[in-house]
Each structure stands twice: as structure tokens, then as C-alpha cells.
Tab-separated table of C-alpha atoms and ligand atoms in Angstrom:
chain	number	residue	atom	x	y	z
A	1	UNK	CA	83.423	-51.068	4.805
A	2	UNK	CA	86.103	-53.037	6.672
A	3	UNK	CA	89.009	-50.644	6.665
A	4	UNK	CA	89.388	-46.886	6.752
A	5	UNK	CA	92.313	-44.497	7.045
A	6	UNK	CA	92.073	-40.916	8.255
A	7	UNK	CA	94.517	-38.106	8.811
A	8	UNK	CA	94.235	-35.163	11.179
A	9	UNK	CA	96.459	-32.207	12.023
A	10	UNK	CA	97.404	-31.252	15.558
A	11	UNK	CA	95.831	-28.041	16.751
A	12	UNK	CA	97.202	-25.310	18.954
A	13	UNK	CA	94.910	-23.347	21.229
A	14	UNK	CA	95.526	-19.609	21.215
A	15	UNK	CA	92.879	-19.170	23.905
A	16	UNK	CA	93.681	-22.158	26.069
A	17	UNK	CA	91.562	-25.058	27.260
A	18	UNK	CA	92.407	-25.990	30.848
A	19	UNK	CA	89.899	-27.822	33.067
A	20	UNK	CA	86.585	-29.605	32.790
A	21	UNK	CA	83.043	-28.925	33.962
A	22	UNK	CA	82.151	-32.631	33.632
A	23	UNK	CA	84.972	-35.194	33.688
A	24	UNK	CA	82.743	-38.108	32.653
A	25	UNK	CA	81.497	-36.456	29.459
A	26	UNK	CA	84.797	-34.571	29.139
A	27	UNK	CA	83.044	-31.208	28.923
A	28	UNK	CA	85.358	-28.180	29.144
A	29	UNK	CA	84.897	-25.616	31.914
A	30	UNK	CA	85.462	-22.819	29.408
A	31	UNK	CA	85.691	-22.380	25.643
A	32	UNK	CA	88.877	-22.301	23.565
A	33	UNK	CA	90.033	-21.009	20.184
A	34	UNK	CA	92.615	-22.793	18.069
A	35	UNK	CA	94.485	-23.108	14.801
A	36	UNK	CA	94.848	-26.470	13.050
A	37	UNK	CA	98.282	-27.352	11.657
A	38	UNK	CA	99.001	-28.837	8.233
A	39	UNK	CA	102.315	-30.539	8.897
A	40	UNK	CA	102.111	-32.010	12.407
A	41	UNK	CA	99.711	-34.817	11.809
A	42	UNK	CA	98.397	-38.245	12.727
A	43	UNK	CA	97.511	-40.959	10.231
A	44	UNK	CA	95.326	-43.762	11.600
A	45	UNK	CA	94.212	-46.938	9.851
A	46	UNK	CA	91.441	-49.107	11.279
A	47	UNK	CA	90.803	-52.615	10.088
A	48	UNK	CA	87.891	-54.712	11.311
A	49	UNK	CA	89.127	-58.202	12.176
A	50	UNK	CA	86.387	-60.760	12.926
A	51	UNK	CA	89.052	-63.112	14.323
A	52	UNK	CA	90.040	-60.818	17.216
A	53	UNK	CA	88.524	-61.107	20.670
A	54	UNK	CA	89.884	-57.701	21.758
A	55	UNK	CA	90.941	-54.505	19.985
A	56	UNK	CA	94.634	-54.124	19.125
A	57	UNK	CA	96.410	-50.761	19.032
A	58	UNK	CA	99.790	-49.931	17.545
A	59	UNK	CA	101.118	-46.402	18.047
A	60	UNK	CA	104.287	-45.134	16.350
A	61	UNK	CA	105.349	-48.669	15.436
A	62	UNK	CA	104.877	-50.187	18.908
A	63	UNK	CA	102.094	-52.128	20.520
A	64	UNK	CA	100.220	-49.807	22.943
A	65	UNK	CA	97.459	-50.035	25.556
A	66	UNK	CA	94.273	-50.541	23.495
A	67	UNK	CA	91.817	-49.519	26.239
A	68	UNK	CA	91.500	-45.759	25.500
A	69	UNK	CA	91.089	-46.529	21.795
A	70	UNK	CA	88.568	-49.306	22.525
A	71	UNK	CA	86.549	-46.880	24.670
A	72	UNK	CA	86.230	-44.498	21.703
A	73	UNK	CA	85.402	-47.328	19.266
A	74	UNK	CA	82.667	-48.491	21.655
A	75	UNK	CA	80.952	-45.121	21.267
A	76	UNK	CA	80.658	-45.743	17.524
A	77	UNK	CA	80.269	-49.471	16.899
A	78	UNK	CA	77.164	-51.507	17.752
A	79	UNK	CA	77.155	-53.423	21.073
A	80	UNK	CA	78.977	-56.710	20.542
A	81	UNK	CA	80.305	-55.424	17.209
A	82	UNK	CA	83.591	-56.672	15.748
A	83	UNK	CA	86.989	-55.871	17.221
A	84	UNK	CA	89.557	-53.812	15.319
A	85	UNK	CA	93.229	-53.489	14.555
A	86	UNK	CA	94.150	-49.813	14.898
A	87	UNK	CA	97.519	-48.634	13.591
A	88	UNK	CA	98.416	-44.999	14.132
A	89	UNK	CA	101.457	-42.844	13.576
A	90	UNK	CA	102.177	-39.278	14.664
A	91	UNK	CA	104.823	-37.516	12.565
A	92	UNK	CA	105.893	-35.545	15.664
A	93	UNK	CA	106.694	-36.480	19.300
A	94	UNK	CA	103.822	-38.188	21.132
A	95	UNK	CA	102.651	-37.064	24.571
A	96	UNK	CA	105.111	-34.171	24.682
A	97	UNK	CA	102.737	-31.211	24.726
A	98	UNK	CA	102.282	-31.060	20.961
A	99	UNK	CA	98.618	-32.090	20.918
A	100	UNK	CA	99.089	-35.686	19.784
A	101	UNK	CA	96.015	-36.590	21.824
A	102	UNK	CA	93.971	-34.134	19.727
A	103	UNK	CA	95.096	-35.209	16.248
A	104	UNK	CA	95.188	-38.853	17.385
A	105	UNK	CA	91.588	-38.892	18.572
A	106	UNK	CA	90.312	-36.841	15.633
A	107	UNK	CA	91.838	-39.282	13.125
A	108	UNK	CA	90.563	-42.249	15.137
A	109	UNK	CA	86.991	-40.960	15.225
A	110	UNK	CA	86.878	-40.043	11.529
A	111	UNK	CA	88.195	-43.478	10.494
A	112	UNK	CA	85.930	-45.383	12.922
A	113	UNK	CA	82.858	-43.396	11.910
A	114	UNK	CA	83.506	-44.222	8.242
A	115	UNK	CA	83.317	-47.912	9.160
A	116	UNK	CA	80.551	-47.967	11.764
A	117	UNK	CA	78.421	-44.800	11.356
A	118	UNK	CA	78.931	-43.329	7.886
A	119	UNK	CA	75.803	-41.170	8.202
A	120	UNK	CA	76.881	-39.498	11.441
A	121	UNK	CA	76.743	-35.682	11.395
A	122	UNK	CA	79.675	-33.451	12.276
A	123	UNK	CA	78.165	-32.373	15.627
A	124	UNK	CA	77.892	-35.963	16.909
A	125	UNK	CA	81.351	-36.742	15.567
A	126	UNK	CA	82.776	-33.765	17.440
A	127	UNK	CA	81.096	-34.895	20.673
A	128	UNK	CA	82.684	-38.343	20.385
A	129	UNK	CA	86.107	-36.921	19.544
A	130	UNK	CA	85.789	-34.704	22.610
A	131	UNK	CA	85.084	-37.756	24.802
A	132	UNK	CA	88.465	-39.157	23.702
A	133	UNK	CA	90.387	-35.920	24.234
A	134	UNK	CA	89.023	-32.502	25.150
A	135	UNK	CA	90.857	-30.736	22.325
A	136	UNK	CA	90.277	-33.407	19.645
A	137	UNK	CA	87.004	-31.958	18.403
A	138	UNK	CA	88.925	-28.861	17.271
A	139	UNK	CA	91.130	-30.980	14.976
A	140	UNK	CA	88.008	-31.990	13.029
A	141	UNK	CA	88.036	-28.413	11.698
A	142	UNK	CA	90.701	-26.687	9.630
A	143	UNK	CA	92.058	-23.154	9.953
A	144	UNK	CA	90.617	-21.278	12.916
A	145	UNK	CA	87.866	-22.653	15.129
A	146	UNK	CA	86.253	-22.119	18.507
A	147	UNK	CA	85.024	-24.735	20.953
A	148	UNK	CA	82.036	-23.420	22.909
A	149	UNK	CA	81.850	-24.858	26.432
A	150	UNK	CA	78.048	-24.660	26.672
A	151	UNK	CA	76.077	-25.016	29.895
A	152	UNK	CA	73.780	-28.011	29.250
A	153	UNK	CA	74.372	-30.966	31.569
A	154	UNK	CA	74.288	-33.431	28.687
A	155	UNK	CA	76.836	-31.413	26.710
A	156	UNK	CA	74.442	-30.833	23.808
A	157	UNK	CA	75.516	-27.200	23.516
A	158	UNK	CA	79.243	-27.933	23.721
A	159	UNK	CA	80.032	-27.504	20.038
A	160	UNK	CA	82.786	-26.468	17.670
A	161	UNK	CA	82.330	-23.491	15.389
A	162	UNK	CA	84.521	-23.202	12.313
A	163	UNK	CA	85.643	-19.568	12.112
A	164	UNK	CA	87.853	-19.364	9.041
A	165	UNK	CA	89.564	-21.814	6.685
A	166	UNK	CA	93.352	-22.126	6.646
A	167	UNK	CA	93.820	-19.971	3.532
A	168	UNK	CA	92.028	-16.988	5.088
A	169	UNK	CA	95.135	-15.903	7.010
A	170	UNK	CA	98.179	-18.068	6.176
A	171	UNK	CA	100.009	-17.767	9.491
A	172	UNK	CA	102.942	-20.104	10.079
A	173	UNK	CA	103.949	-21.882	13.250
A	174	UNK	CA	107.499	-22.640	14.390
A	175	UNK	CA	107.701	-25.229	17.166
A	176	UNK	CA	110.842	-25.215	19.305
A	177	UNK	CA	111.228	-28.663	20.849
A	178	UNK	CA	113.180	-28.431	24.075
A	179	UNK	CA	112.464	-31.975	25.311
A	180	UNK	CA	110.904	-34.548	23.012
A	181	UNK	CA	110.305	-37.070	25.804
A	182	UNK	CA	106.840	-37.660	27.208
A	183	UNK	CA	105.920	-35.183	29.929
A	184	UNK	CA	105.798	-36.314	33.552
A	185	UNK	CA	102.213	-35.144	34.139
A	186	UNK	CA	99.670	-35.586	31.331
A	187	UNK	CA	97.378	-32.717	30.367
A	188	UNK	CA	94.397	-34.536	31.835
A	189	UNK	CA	96.093	-35.128	35.202
A	190	UNK	CA	97.545	-31.596	35.224
A	191	UNK	CA	94.231	-29.871	34.638
A	192	UNK	CA	92.479	-32.035	37.217
A	193	UNK	CA	95.099	-31.135	39.804
A	194	UNK	CA	94.834	-27.438	38.925
A	195	UNK	CA	91.052	-27.501	39.281
A	196	UNK	CA	91.222	-29.286	42.624
A	197	UNK	CA	94.002	-27.299	44.285
A	198	UNK	CA	94.898	-24.013	42.555
A	199	UNK	CA	93.479	-20.871	44.191
A	200	UNK	CA	93.829	-19.147	40.799
A	201	UNK	CA	91.676	-21.649	38.918
A	202	UNK	CA	88.324	-19.832	39.449
A	203	UNK	CA	89.911	-16.611	38.183
A	204	UNK	CA	91.145	-18.476	35.108
A	205	UNK	CA	87.685	-19.809	34.255
A	206	UNK	CA	86.018	-16.441	34.861
A	207	UNK	CA	88.411	-14.665	32.486
A	208	UNK	CA	88.261	-16.939	29.431
A	209	UNK	CA	85.126	-15.575	27.760
A	210	UNK	CA	86.633	-12.070	27.505
A	211	UNK	CA	89.765	-13.582	25.905
A	212	UNK	CA	87.624	-15.511	23.436
A	213	UNK	CA	85.805	-12.363	22.369
A	214	UNK	CA	89.098	-10.527	21.837
A	215	UNK	CA	90.652	-13.395	19.905
A	216	UNK	CA	87.589	-13.852	17.678
A	217	UNK	CA	87.637	-10.173	16.814
A	218	UNK	CA	91.383	-10.263	16.165
A	219	UNK	CA	90.939	-13.184	13.742
A	220	UNK	CA	87.990	-11.514	12.019
A	221	UNK	CA	90.057	-8.296	11.601
A	222	UNK	CA	93.334	-10.142	10.875
A	223	UNK	CA	94.744	-7.995	13.677
A	224	UNK	CA	98.041	-9.744	14.487
A	225	UNK	CA	99.102	-7.442	17.347
A	226	UNK	CA	95.797	-7.991	19.125
A	227	UNK	CA	95.940	-11.756	18.556
A	228	UNK	CA	99.510	-11.759	19.909
A	229	UNK	CA	98.509	-9.939	23.071
A	230	UNK	CA	95.504	-12.067	23.926
A	231	UNK	CA	97.228	-15.361	23.030
A	232	UNK	CA	100.319	-14.725	25.148
A	233	UNK	CA	98.086	-13.555	27.980
A	234	UNK	CA	95.971	-16.724	27.789
A	235	UNK	CA	99.007	-19.039	27.731
A	236	UNK	CA	100.798	-17.337	30.622
A	237	UNK	CA	97.582	-17.219	32.654
A	238	UNK	CA	96.961	-20.930	32.111
A	239	UNK	CA	100.483	-21.736	33.308
A	240	UNK	CA	100.074	-19.368	36.269
A	241	UNK	CA	97.020	-21.319	37.413
A	242	UNK	CA	98.930	-24.603	36.995
A	243	UNK	CA	102.002	-23.261	38.836
A	244	UNK	CA	99.728	-22.440	41.785
A	245	UNK	CA	98.412	-26.018	42.038
A	246	UNK	CA	99.589	-28.262	44.890
A	247	UNK	CA	102.068	-29.663	44.130
A	248	UNK	CA	102.778	-26.959	41.561
A	249	UNK	CA	102.941	-27.927	37.878
A	250	UNK	CA	106.063	-26.622	36.183
A	251	UNK	CA	105.946	-27.752	32.556
A	252	UNK	CA	108.829	-25.504	31.420
A	253	UNK	CA	112.593	-25.914	31.381
A	254	UNK	CA	115.349	-23.313	30.960
A	255	UNK	CA	115.200	-23.464	27.155
A	256	UNK	CA	111.432	-22.912	27.244
A	257	UNK	CA	111.937	-19.628	29.073
A	258	UNK	CA	114.807	-18.628	26.753
A	259	UNK	CA	112.493	-19.165	23.753
A	260	UNK	CA	109.733	-17.040	25.293
A	261	UNK	CA	112.206	-14.213	25.849
A	262	UNK	CA	113.601	-14.554	22.317
A	263	UNK	CA	110.126	-14.330	20.774
A	264	UNK	CA	109.491	-11.096	22.643
A	265	UNK	CA	112.899	-9.710	21.582
A	266	UNK	CA	112.108	-10.528	17.960
A	267	UNK	CA	108.745	-8.801	18.247
A	268	UNK	CA	110.442	-5.730	19.713
A	269	UNK	CA	112.658	-5.742	16.602
A	270	UNK	CA	109.555	-5.643	14.398
A	271	UNK	CA	109.178	-9.339	13.566
A	272	UNK	CA	105.548	-10.498	13.415
A	273	UNK	CA	105.626	-13.329	15.968
A	274	UNK	CA	104.062	-14.332	19.296
A	275	UNK	CA	104.345	-17.388	21.516
A	276	UNK	CA	102.052	-19.914	23.063
A	277	UNK	CA	102.922	-22.898	25.295
A	278	UNK	CA	100.778	-25.891	26.172
A	279	UNK	CA	101.175	-28.400	28.986
A	280	UNK	CA	104.746	-29.278	28.106
A	281	UNK	CA	108.126	-27.603	27.534
A	282	UNK	CA	107.811	-26.858	23.799
A	283	UNK	CA	107.290	-23.301	22.555
A	284	UNK	CA	105.049	-22.590	19.586
A	285	UNK	CA	105.852	-19.341	17.801
A	286	UNK	CA	103.014	-18.112	15.609
A	287	UNK	CA	104.347	-16.006	12.744
A	288	UNK	CA	102.955	-13.620	10.176
A	289	UNK	CA	103.443	-14.883	6.594
A	290	UNK	CA	107.070	-14.442	5.526
A	291	UNK	CA	108.535	-14.267	9.055
A	292	UNK	CA	109.024	-17.946	9.905
A	293	UNK	CA	112.537	-18.325	8.388
A	294	UNK	CA	113.972	-15.708	10.696
A	295	UNK	CA	112.046	-17.001	13.725
A	296	UNK	CA	113.070	-20.626	13.093
A	297	UNK	CA	116.759	-19.706	12.716
A	298	UNK	CA	116.677	-17.630	15.873
A	299	UNK	CA	114.950	-20.273	18.015
A	300	UNK	CA	117.197	-23.049	16.641
A	301	UNK	CA	120.263	-21.168	17.921
A	302	UNK	CA	119.104	-21.256	21.560
A	303	UNK	CA	120.946	-23.696	23.841
A	304	UNK	CA	118.632	-26.573	24.752
A	305	UNK	CA	116.467	-26.356	21.633
A	306	UNK	CA	116.721	-29.888	20.241
A	307	UNK	CA	114.764	-29.429	17.058
A	308	UNK	CA	112.611	-26.897	15.269
A	309	UNK	CA	109.475	-27.946	13.383
A	310	UNK	CA	107.493	-25.757	10.996
A	311	UNK	CA	103.937	-25.842	9.812
A	312	UNK	CA	101.384	-23.793	7.993
A	313	UNK	CA	97.686	-23.944	8.854
A	314	UNK	CA	95.821	-26.893	7.443
A	315	UNK	CA	92.485	-28.599	6.858
A	316	UNK	CA	90.336	-30.548	9.310
A	317	UNK	CA	90.471	-34.318	9.817
A	318	UNK	CA	89.560	-36.310	6.711
A	319	UNK	CA	89.448	-39.776	5.216
A	320	UNK	CA	92.269	-40.635	2.859
A	321	UNK	CA	91.162	-44.051	1.671
A	322	UNK	CA	88.145	-46.269	2.022
B	1	ATP	P1	98.009	-32.620	24.447
B	1	ATP	O1	98.993	-31.553	24.006
B	1	ATP	O2	96.741	-32.627	23.658
B	1	ATP	O3	97.841	-32.687	25.898
B	1	ATP	P2	100.048	-34.488	24.362
B	1	ATP	O4	100.621	-35.106	23.133
B	1	ATP	O5	100.864	-33.447	24.974
B	1	ATP	O6	98.652	-33.998	24.002
B	1	ATP	P3	98.831	-36.111	26.462
B	1	ATP	O7	97.781	-35.172	26.823
B	1	ATP	O8	99.624	-36.771	27.538
B	1	ATP	O9	99.934	-35.527	25.507
B	1	ATP	O10	98.208	-37.212	25.523
B	1	ATP	C1	99.004	-38.217	24.985
B	1	ATP	C2	98.131	-39.428	24.863
B	1	ATP	O11	97.252	-39.289	23.743
B	1	ATP	C3	98.936	-40.682	24.556
B	1	ATP	O12	99.394	-41.258	25.735
B	1	ATP	C4	97.900	-41.542	23.872
B	1	ATP	O13	97.103	-42.187	24.828
B	1	ATP	C5	97.037	-40.536	23.147
B	1	ATP	N1	97.463	-40.495	21.764
B	1	ATP	C6	98.537	-39.881	21.239
B	1	ATP	N2	98.634	-40.103	19.928
B	1	ATP	C7	97.591	-40.895	19.595
B	1	ATP	C8	97.150	-41.478	18.384
B	1	ATP	N3	97.795	-41.259	17.251
B	1	ATP	N4	96.038	-42.238	18.409
B	1	ATP	C9	95.354	-42.423	19.567
B	1	ATP	N5	95.728	-41.906	20.743
B	1	ATP	C10	96.839	-41.148	20.775
């Protein structure tokens, strides 16, 4: 096969991933639990081109640095194998805290594996996706999944567990975009700085397994109030550890905070909604089925909210053409 196209949805961690136990193998310091989105997605096409002497990468219609993509391709193609033209598009802002690195690397790995390693199992695929971006392995799965950090030095027990498919609990997500530009400090740089300098980082790592247990149970029981509590706690705690880094990482702006307050006001009024925020200024409001219209209208009315995106839960990364 000389060309392959794959698509993958972004995923949002409800129990956050923040920090690594091995930067070289990109192994997380703690586990995470996420939902995969249907409508914020990456489509990536790879074409083998025997005439190229180096990989080419086009992202969102512009030529981009091919080195991170080449590093992932090198994990899948034979030594000295052919170079590739990789064309990828995210249908949402790139590098703005909306998990483009996750959907981008998941789509890349699924398309590259179809060309170079069609027999590869899902565990090996997940390990390679994780090397590209720590959260990418979660976008290989749909619905709800958990990334287990593991303890093995070689990362062999760092694996993703699919918990439930998207249709099991059709939650909806409203994303309030408060600044679509790329963030000043990438997730990778931000978590490294937090690990190296934040006095709260050890407390963060020590507390994640209890959050994972709570969130798993909440998903299994479809207990929205419990999932809301543990998810907001995990997000705020992650940002607290980052705020305490030196220099402190402040990913939020005024509209971010206004959205967090609005989500809590809505919940007090009986609307089924909770928030989560990743390394960036956007707020993701997770809604019970039937509540997203009201949440989207309310968040869109806040000063500083540039755009509101909506998505249901979706499937894992997949090939769309061969
Ligand atoms: P996350 O929320 O997962 O941290 P993000 O979108 O907020 O992701 P970064 O962590 O800064 O931002 O990651 C953005 C980087 O991910 C981009 O600079 C690019 O290198 C890579 N990336 C984004 N989209 C794609 C894609 N479609 N294909 C390959 N790589 C991508």
C-alpha cells in the first residue's frame, strides 16, 4: 500500500494527564481517563514518495516542520525505508489546548501503520502513538477510556483500556474558545516545568489513582454528579500544580474564569454540566444529553468567548481509505 488516510477525534481527559515518569519513552507519571470527541477531528493522508530524500509535512494547508512526524514514521517504517508526504488537517484550532497533538498523532500512527505494519496489534500501536504525544494513545479508542501509567521501565505495562463505547452514555461537550491562537507554553514544556519546579507536583501525582477509581466508578454507574465532582477537582488540581511552578504557568484568561463560574451557576440552577480545562484558555463543558443547547447559548454570551464548538462522543481513530 502506498497511501493511507486516517481520521481521529480529539480526546478530553476528565482525570488529567500532567507529567512524565520517563521523558524519552514518553511514559506518564500517572494514569488518565478521557472521552473521545466525534466532531473535533484530524484527517491525515500519507503518501509514500520514492522520489523524496526527506519527509514532507503539511499541516492545516501550510508547510510545517517535518521532524516530529518523521520521528514517528521512523518507529514504523523499516530502516532506510521510503520517505513520505504527510498532509494533515485539524478541523479545530491547532496547538491551542484542544488536544490537536492527540488526534494528530493518533491519525498519523493509524495511517502509517496501514502502510508499513498492517499486522501491528493495538497495544504496539498505542505505544507508538504515545511516543508522539502522551495523550494520543487515548484517541485510538472511542467513548471512554483509561490510560494506565504502569511501572515497568520499558513501558510494557503502560496501556490503554477501553471502558465504554460512545453510545453507552451520549454526553455532549461544548467548547468555549476564548483565544484560538497557539498557547505560549506547549503542554510538553509546561508539564516538564511543573515537574521540575512545582512543590505541589508530588501531591498531584500521589492523588491521581484515587481520582481514577472515582471516575471509573462514576462512568460505570453513569453517575453524572460524581463524574462532575471528580473531573472539576482533577482539572483545578492540575492547574494548581502548574500555577505553583517557577515561573508559574497561567494558561487562563479572564473569559476562561468567567466560563468556569458560569458552568457552576448553571449547575446550581439544575443544568447537568461540569467543566474541565486543559493546558490552554479554552473551557470544555461536559453536558448531560439534552443540556448542550442551553449551555452553548450561555457560554456564547460571555464577553471574550470567541466561538463555541459542540461535539458528541465518537469512535476511535480509523482508516477511511486505503
Ligand atoms: P494538547 O491539548 O494535546 O496539549 P495542543 O493542541 O494544545 O495539544 P500542543 O501540546 O502544543 O497543543 O501540541 C501541538 C503540536 O501538536 C503542534 O505543534 C504539532 O506539532 C502537533 N500537531 C498538531 N496537530 C497535528 C497533526 N494534525 N498532525 C501531526 N501533528 C500535529
